[in-house]
Structures are given as C-alpha cells and as structure tokens.
mmCIF file of C-alpha atoms and ligand atoms in Angstrom:
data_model
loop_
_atom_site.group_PDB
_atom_site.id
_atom_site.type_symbol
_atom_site.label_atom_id
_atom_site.label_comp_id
_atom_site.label_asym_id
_atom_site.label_seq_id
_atom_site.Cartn_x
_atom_site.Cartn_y
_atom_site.Cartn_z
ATOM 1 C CA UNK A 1 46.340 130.060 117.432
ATOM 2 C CA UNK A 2 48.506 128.994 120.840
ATOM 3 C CA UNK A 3 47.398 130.378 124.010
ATOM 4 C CA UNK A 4 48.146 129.663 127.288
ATOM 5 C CA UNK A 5 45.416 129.749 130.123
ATOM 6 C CA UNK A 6 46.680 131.350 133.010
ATOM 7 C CA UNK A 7 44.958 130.884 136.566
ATOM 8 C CA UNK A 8 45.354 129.912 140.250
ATOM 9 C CA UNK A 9 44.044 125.896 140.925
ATOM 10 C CA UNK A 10 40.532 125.718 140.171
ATOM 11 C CA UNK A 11 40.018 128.739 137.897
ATOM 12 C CA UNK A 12 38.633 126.527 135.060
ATOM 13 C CA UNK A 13 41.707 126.055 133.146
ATOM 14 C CA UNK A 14 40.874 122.776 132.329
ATOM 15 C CA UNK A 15 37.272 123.180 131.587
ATOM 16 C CA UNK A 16 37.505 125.828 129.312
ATOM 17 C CA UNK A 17 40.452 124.079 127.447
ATOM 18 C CA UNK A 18 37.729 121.451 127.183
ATOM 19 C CA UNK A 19 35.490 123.151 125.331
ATOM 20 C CA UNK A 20 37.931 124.580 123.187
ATOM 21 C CA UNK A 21 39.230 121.096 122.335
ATOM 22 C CA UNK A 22 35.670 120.676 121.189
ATOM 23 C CA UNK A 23 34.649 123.638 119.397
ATOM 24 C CA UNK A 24 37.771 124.941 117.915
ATOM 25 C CA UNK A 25 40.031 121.375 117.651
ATOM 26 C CA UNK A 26 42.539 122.726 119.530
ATOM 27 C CA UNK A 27 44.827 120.281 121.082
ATOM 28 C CA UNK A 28 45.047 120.637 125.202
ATOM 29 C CA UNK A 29 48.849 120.116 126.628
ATOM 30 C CA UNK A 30 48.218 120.031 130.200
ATOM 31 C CA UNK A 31 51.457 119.481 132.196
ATOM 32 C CA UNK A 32 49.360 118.353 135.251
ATOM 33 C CA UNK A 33 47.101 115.676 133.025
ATOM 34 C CA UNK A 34 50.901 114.465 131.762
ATOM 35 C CA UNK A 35 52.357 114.239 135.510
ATOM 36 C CA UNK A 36 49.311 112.211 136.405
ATOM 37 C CA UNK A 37 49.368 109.558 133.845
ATOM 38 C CA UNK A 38 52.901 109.446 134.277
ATOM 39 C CA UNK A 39 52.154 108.562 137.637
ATOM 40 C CA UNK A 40 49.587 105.982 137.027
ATOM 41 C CA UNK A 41 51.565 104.058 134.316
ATOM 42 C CA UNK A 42 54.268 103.572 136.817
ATOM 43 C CA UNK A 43 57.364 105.450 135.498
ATOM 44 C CA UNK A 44 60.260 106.281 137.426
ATOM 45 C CA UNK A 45 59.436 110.088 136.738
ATOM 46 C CA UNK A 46 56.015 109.166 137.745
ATOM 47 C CA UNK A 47 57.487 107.806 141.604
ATOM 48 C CA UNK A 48 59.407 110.697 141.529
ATOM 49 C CA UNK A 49 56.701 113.335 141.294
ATOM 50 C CA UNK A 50 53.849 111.741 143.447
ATOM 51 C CA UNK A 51 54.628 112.935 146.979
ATOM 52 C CA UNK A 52 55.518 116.468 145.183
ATOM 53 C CA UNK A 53 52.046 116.451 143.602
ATOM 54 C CA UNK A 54 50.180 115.121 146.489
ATOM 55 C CA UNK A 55 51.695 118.373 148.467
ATOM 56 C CA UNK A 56 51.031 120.818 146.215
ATOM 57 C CA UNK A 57 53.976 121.870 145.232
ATOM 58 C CA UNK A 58 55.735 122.071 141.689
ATOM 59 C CA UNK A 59 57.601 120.024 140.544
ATOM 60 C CA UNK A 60 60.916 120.744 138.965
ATOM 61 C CA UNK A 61 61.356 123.027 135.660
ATOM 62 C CA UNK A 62 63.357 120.537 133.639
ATOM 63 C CA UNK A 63 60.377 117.747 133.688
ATOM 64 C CA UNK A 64 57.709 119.927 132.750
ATOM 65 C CA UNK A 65 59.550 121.332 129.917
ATOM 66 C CA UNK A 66 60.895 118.409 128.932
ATOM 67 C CA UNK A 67 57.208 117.220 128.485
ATOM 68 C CA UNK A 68 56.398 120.082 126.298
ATOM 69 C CA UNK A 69 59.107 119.777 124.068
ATOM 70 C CA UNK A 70 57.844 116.298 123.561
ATOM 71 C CA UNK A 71 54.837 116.929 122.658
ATOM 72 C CA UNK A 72 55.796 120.158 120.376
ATOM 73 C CA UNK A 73 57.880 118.080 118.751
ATOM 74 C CA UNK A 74 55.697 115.312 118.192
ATOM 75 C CA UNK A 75 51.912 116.590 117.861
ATOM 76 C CA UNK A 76 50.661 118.441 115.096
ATOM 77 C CA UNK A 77 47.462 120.869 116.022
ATOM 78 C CA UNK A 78 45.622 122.477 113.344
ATOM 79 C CA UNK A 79 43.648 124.833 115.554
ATOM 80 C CA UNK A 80 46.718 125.350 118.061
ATOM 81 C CA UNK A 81 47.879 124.679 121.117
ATOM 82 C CA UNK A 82 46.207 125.529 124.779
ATOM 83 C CA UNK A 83 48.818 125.009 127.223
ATOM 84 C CA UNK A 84 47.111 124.415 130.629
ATOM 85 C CA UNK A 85 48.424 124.678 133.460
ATOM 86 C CA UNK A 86 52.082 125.377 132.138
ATOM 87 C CA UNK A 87 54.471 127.646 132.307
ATOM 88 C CA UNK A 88 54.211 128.135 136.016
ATOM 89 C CA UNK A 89 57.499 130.109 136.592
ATOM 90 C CA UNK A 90 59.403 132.530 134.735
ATOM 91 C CA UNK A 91 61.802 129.941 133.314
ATOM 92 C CA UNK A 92 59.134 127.174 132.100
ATOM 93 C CA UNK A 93 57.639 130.813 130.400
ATOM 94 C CA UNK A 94 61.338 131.577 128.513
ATOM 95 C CA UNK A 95 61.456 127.694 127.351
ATOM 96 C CA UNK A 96 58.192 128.099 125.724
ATOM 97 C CA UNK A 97 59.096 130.776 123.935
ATOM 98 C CA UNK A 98 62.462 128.957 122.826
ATOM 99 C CA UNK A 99 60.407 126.086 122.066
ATOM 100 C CA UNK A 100 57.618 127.580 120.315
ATOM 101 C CA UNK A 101 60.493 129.227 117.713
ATOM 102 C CA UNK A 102 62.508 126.089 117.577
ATOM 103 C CA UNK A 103 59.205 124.995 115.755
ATOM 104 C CA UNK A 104 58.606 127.592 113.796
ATOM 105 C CA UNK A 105 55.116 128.566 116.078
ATOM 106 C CA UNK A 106 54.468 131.601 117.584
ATOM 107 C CA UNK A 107 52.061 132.907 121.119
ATOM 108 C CA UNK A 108 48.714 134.334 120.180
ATOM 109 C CA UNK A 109 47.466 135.180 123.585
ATOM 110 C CA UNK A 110 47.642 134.760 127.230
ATOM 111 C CA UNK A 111 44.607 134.717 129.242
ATOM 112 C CA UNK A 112 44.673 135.189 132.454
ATOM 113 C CA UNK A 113 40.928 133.469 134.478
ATOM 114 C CA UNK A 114 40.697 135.957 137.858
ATOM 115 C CA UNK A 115 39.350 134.787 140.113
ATOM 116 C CA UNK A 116 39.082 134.841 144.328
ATOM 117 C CA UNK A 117 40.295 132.734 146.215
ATOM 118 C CA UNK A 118 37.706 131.645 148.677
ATOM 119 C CA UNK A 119 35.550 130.482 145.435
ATOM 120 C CA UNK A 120 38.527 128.237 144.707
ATOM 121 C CA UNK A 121 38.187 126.284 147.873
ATOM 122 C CA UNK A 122 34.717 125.171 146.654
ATOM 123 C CA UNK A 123 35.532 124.589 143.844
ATOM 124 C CA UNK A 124 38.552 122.199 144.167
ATOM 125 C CA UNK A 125 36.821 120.181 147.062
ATOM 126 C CA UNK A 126 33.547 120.070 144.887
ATOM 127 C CA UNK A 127 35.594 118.486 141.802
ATOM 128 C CA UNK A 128 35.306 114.806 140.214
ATOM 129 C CA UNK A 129 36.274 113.385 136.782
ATOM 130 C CA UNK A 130 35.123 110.520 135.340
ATOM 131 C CA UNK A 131 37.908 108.025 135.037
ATOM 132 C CA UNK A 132 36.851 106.703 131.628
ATOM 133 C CA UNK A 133 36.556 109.201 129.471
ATOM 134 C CA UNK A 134 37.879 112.521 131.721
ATOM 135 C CA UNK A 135 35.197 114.620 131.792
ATOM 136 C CA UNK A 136 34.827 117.226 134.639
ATOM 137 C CA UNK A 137 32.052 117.676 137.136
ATOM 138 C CA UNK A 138 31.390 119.778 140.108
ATOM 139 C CA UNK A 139 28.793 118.491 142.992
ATOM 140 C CA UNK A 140 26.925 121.847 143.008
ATOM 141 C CA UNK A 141 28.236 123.716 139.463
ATOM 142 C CA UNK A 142 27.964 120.765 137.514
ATOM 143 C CA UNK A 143 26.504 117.398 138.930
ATOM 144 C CA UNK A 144 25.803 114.902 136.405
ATOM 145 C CA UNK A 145 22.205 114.769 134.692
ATOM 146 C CA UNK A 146 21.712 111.491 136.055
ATOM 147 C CA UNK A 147 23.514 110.727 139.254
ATOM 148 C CA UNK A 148 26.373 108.047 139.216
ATOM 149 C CA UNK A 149 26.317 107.964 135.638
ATOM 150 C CA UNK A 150 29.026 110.065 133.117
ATOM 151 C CA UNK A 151 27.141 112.238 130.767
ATOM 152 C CA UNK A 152 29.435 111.741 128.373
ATOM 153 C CA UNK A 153 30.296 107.982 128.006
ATOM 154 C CA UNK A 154 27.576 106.477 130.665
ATOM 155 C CA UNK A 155 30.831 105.351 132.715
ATOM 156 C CA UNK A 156 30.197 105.003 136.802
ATOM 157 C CA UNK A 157 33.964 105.621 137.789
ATOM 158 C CA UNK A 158 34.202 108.908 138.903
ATOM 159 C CA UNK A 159 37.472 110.067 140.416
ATOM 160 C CA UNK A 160 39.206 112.456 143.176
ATOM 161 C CA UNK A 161 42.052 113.741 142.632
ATOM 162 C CA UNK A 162 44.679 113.215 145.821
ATOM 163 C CA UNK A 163 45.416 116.961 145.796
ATOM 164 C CA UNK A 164 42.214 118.476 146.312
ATOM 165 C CA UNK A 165 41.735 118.655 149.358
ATOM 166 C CA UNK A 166 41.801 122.220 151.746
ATOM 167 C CA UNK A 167 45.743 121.635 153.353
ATOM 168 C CA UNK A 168 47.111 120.978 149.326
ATOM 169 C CA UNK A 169 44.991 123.584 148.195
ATOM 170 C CA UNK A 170 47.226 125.955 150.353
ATOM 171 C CA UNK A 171 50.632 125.384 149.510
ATOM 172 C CA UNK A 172 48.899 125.037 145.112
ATOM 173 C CA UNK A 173 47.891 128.586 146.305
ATOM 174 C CA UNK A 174 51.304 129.813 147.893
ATOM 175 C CA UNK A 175 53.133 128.037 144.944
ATOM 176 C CA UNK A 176 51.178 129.969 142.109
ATOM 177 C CA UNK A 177 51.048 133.474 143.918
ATOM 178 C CA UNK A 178 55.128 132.718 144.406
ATOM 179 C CA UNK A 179 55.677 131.041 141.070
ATOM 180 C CA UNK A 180 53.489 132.180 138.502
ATOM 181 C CA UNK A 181 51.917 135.073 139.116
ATOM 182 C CA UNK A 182 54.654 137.202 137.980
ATOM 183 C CA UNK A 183 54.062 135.886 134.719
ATOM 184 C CA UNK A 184 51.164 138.026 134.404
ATOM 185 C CA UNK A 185 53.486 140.988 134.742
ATOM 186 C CA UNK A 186 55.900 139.033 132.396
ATOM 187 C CA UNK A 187 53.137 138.282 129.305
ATOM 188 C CA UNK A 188 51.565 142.051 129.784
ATOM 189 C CA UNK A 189 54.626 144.000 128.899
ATOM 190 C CA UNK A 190 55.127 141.444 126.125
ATOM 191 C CA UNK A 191 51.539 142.784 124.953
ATOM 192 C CA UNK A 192 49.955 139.146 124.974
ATOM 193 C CA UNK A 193 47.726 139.225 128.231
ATOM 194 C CA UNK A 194 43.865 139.684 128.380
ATOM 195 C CA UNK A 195 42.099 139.017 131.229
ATOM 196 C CA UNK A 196 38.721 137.458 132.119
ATOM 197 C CA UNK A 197 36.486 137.168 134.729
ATOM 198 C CA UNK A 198 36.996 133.655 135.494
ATOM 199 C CA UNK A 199 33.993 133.995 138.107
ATOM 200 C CA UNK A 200 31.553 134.291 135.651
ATOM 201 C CA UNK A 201 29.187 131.199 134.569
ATOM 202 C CA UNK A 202 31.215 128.402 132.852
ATOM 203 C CA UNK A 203 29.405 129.613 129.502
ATOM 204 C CA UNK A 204 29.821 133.070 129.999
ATOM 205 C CA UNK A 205 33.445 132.511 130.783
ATOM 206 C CA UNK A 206 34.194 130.451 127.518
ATOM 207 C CA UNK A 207 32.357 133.290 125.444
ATOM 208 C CA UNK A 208 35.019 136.085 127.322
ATOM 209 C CA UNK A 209 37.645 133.200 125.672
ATOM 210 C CA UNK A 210 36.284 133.207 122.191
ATOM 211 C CA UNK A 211 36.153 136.950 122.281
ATOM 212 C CA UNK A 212 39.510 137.206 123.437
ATOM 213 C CA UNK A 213 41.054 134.794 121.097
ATOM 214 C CA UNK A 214 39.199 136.741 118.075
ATOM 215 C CA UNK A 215 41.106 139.535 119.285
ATOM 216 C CA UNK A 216 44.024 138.865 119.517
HETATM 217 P P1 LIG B 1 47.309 120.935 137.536
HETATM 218 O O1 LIG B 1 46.673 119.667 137.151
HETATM 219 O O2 LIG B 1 47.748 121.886 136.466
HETATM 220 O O3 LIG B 1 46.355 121.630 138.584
HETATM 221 P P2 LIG B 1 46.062 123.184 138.939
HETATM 222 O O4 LIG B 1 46.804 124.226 138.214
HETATM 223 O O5 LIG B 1 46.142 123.204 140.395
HETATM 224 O O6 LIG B 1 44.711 123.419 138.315
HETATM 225 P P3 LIG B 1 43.464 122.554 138.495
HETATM 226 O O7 LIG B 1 43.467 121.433 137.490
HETATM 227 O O8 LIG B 1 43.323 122.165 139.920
HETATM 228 O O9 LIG B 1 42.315 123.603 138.188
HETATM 229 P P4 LIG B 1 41.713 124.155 136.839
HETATM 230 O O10 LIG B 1 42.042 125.607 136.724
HETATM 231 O O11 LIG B 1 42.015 123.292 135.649
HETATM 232 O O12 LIG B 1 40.163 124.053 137.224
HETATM 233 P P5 LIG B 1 39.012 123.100 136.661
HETATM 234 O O13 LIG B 1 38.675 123.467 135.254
HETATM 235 O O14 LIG B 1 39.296 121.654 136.939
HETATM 236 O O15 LIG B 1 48.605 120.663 138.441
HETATM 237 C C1 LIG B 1 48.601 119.706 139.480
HETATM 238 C C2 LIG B 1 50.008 119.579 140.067
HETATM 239 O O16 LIG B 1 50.929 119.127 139.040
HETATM 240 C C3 LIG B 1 50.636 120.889 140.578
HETATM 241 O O17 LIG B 1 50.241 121.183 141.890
HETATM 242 C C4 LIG B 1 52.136 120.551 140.462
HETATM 243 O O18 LIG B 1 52.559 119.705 141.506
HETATM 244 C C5 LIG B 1 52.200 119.757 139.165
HETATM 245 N N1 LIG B 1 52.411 120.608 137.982
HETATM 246 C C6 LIG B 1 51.555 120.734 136.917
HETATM 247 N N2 LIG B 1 52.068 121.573 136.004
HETATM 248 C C7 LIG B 1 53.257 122.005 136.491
HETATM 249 C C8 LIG B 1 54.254 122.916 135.996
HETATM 250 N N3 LIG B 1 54.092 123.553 134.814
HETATM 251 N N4 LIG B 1 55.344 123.143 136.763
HETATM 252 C C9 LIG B 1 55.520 122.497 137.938
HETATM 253 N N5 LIG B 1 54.625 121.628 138.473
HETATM 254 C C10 LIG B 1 53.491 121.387 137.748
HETATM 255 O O19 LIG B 1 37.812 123.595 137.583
HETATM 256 C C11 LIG B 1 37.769 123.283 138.968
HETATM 257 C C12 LIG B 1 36.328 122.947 139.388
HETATM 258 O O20 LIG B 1 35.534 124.122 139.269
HETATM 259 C C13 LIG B 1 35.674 121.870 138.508
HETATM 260 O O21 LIG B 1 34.914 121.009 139.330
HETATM 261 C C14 LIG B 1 34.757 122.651 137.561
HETATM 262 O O22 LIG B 1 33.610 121.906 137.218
HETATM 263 C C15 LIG B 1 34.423 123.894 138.397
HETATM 264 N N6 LIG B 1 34.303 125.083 137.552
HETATM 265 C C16 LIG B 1 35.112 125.445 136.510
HETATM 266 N N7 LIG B 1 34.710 126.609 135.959
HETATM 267 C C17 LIG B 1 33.619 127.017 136.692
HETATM 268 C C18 LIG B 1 32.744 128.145 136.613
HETATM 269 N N8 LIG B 1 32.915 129.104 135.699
HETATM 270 N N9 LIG B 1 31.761 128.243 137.531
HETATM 271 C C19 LIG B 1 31.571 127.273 138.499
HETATM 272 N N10 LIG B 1 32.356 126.161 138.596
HETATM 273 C C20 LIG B 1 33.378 126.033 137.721
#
C-alpha cells in the first residue's frame, strides 16, 4: 500500500516512516532526505536549494516532482511507498496522482499526524541524527541508551540539521499552514484522509498508523 504522511515539521513523519521501513518493508521517499544529499554531494541542484532550505522555505514544485518521478520510475517497493514529507502544495499533490497512474500504482491512504504547534518547537530544537547510519534521536524523547554512542550502528557522529533552529522553524510553519494544509481538505473529499493524534507516544502513534493502514 502507498501512503503519504501528512504533518507540519516535526510531527514524526520521518520516524514513523522509519518504523514502517522496518516492520512492513516499505520503501521511504522523503523529498527533504533527497534535497539534503543532493546538497551534500555537491550538485548544481544541490547549490541551488541550500539557502532555500536553510530558510525554511520550499523549494520549487518542478524539483521535488522531478525527484519523485525518479524514483517511481526507478524503485520497485513490495510493501509500498511512504512519501514523507511530499506533496506539500496542491500541484506536487495532482503530479502524484499523475505519476502514481503513469505507473500503474494507486493511493491507499493519507494520514494526516496533528499535532500543536508549541510541541513542535521542542521537538525540532531537541532533534539529532546520526550521520552514519540516519537514525533519529531526541535529547529528552529519545536520547541514546548510551550517551555519544548510535544505538543502532555504535557510530559517534551525530548531526544537526541547519534548519532547526526557532527563526526556520517559523517560516517551515508559515510555509506548511500556506502550502499544504489545504491538502488535507484536498485528500478528505477524495475519501483518503485519516487522522492521528500525532501527540501521542512514538509507539502509540505508529500503532494509530498500523490501524489506519489496515483500514484503509
Ligand atoms: P523535510 O526534511 O521534509 O522537513 P519537515 O517537513 O520540516 O519535517 P521534519 O523532517 O522536520 O519533521 P518530521 O515530521 O519528519 O519529524 P521527525 O520524525 O524528525 O523538509 C526540509 C526542507 O526541504 C523544507 O523546509 C523545504 O525547504 C524542502 N522540501 C522538502 N520537501 C519539499 C517539497 N515536497 N516541496 C518543497 N520543498 C520541500 O521528528 C522530530 C523530532 O521529534 C525527532 O527528534 C523525534 O525523535 C521526535 N519525535 C517524533 N515523534 C515523537 C513522539 N511521538 N513523541 C515525542 N517525540 C517525537
């Protein structure tokens, strides 16, 4: 099954797609994960994104769906798609939906993570990865069991993203109540969106997914 999770910066999009890589081999295509390494590996779309990223602000339609045709087009998923973080405005939302028939694949579900915006602050300014293997962390929701060390692959190079701080967090949050929350209106009166409370504990928020997903 395809869904798309749908939520403000920091609502535990890419947590939860995570754990659904991992429990349901689903394959995660996160438009924001794509920008980033396009950035690191130097490419002239890469230059051209960085100050947009660094602000906050989105970056232009034809990119982002150019990225997602790629990897439609490319990538094979047996347990579906999650697309994270994209669409993010009613056109990206009407490509997908060209793109998804162009390949013969259709939209199970579209869940939407509420949740308010003062817990995002917290959480955004709280957030680390480690830069080996990607994994997520949180200094309060979820430090590492041993400190300085990755859970997951022992590494010691945990990461900040340049966008998470309090003034970027402001124009991600103008951008997505401009942007893409209409696309909550858009995906209900197609009869796709369910709703969770994205508030909840990470585990209790990934069983709300499950249930979801099961039906759909
Ligand atoms: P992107 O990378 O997509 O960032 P975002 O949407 O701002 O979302 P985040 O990754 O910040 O949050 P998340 O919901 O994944 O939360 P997470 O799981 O990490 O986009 C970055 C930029 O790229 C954009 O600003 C734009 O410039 C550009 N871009 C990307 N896609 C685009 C598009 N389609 N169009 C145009 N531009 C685009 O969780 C956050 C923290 O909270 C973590 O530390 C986590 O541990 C913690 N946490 C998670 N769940 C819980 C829980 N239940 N309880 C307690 N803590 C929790």
């Amino acid at each position: 099954m395809n869904i798309i999770l749908l939520g403000p910066p920091g609502a535990g999009k890419g947590t939860q797609a995570h754990r659904l890589v991992a429990s349901r081999q689903m394959v995660q295509l996160s438009t924001g994960d794509m920008l980033r390494a396009a950035r690191k590996s130097g490419t002239e779309m890469g230059k051209k994104v960085a100050a947009i990223m660094d602000a906050g602000e989105l970056v232009t339609d034809e990119i982002v769906i150019g990225l997602i045709e790629e990897q439609l087009t490319t990538t094979t998923a047996p347990g579906g798609f999650i697309f994270d973080g994209f669409p993010r405005t009613l056109a990206q939302a009407d490509a997908l939906g060209d793109l998804l028939d162009k390949v013969g694949q259709s939209l199970g579900t579209v869940i939407e993570m509420r949740v308010d915006d003062d817990a995002l602050v917290s959480r955004i300014t709280g957030r680390f990865t480690c830069g080996d293997c990607g994994e997520g962390y949180h200094d309060t929701a979820k430090p590492p069991a041993r400190e300085g060390a990755c859970d997951n692959c022992g590494g010691h190079n945990f990461k900040r993203r340049a966008d998470d701080n309090e003034e970027s967090l402001k124009v991600r949050l103008m951008a997505y109540y401009r942007e893409t929350s209409p696309l909550i209106g858009y995906y209900y009166a197609k009869g796709k969106l369910q709703s969770v409370d994205g508030l909840a504990s990470m585990d209790e928020v990934s069983a709300s997914i499950t249930g979801a997903m099961d039906r759909a």
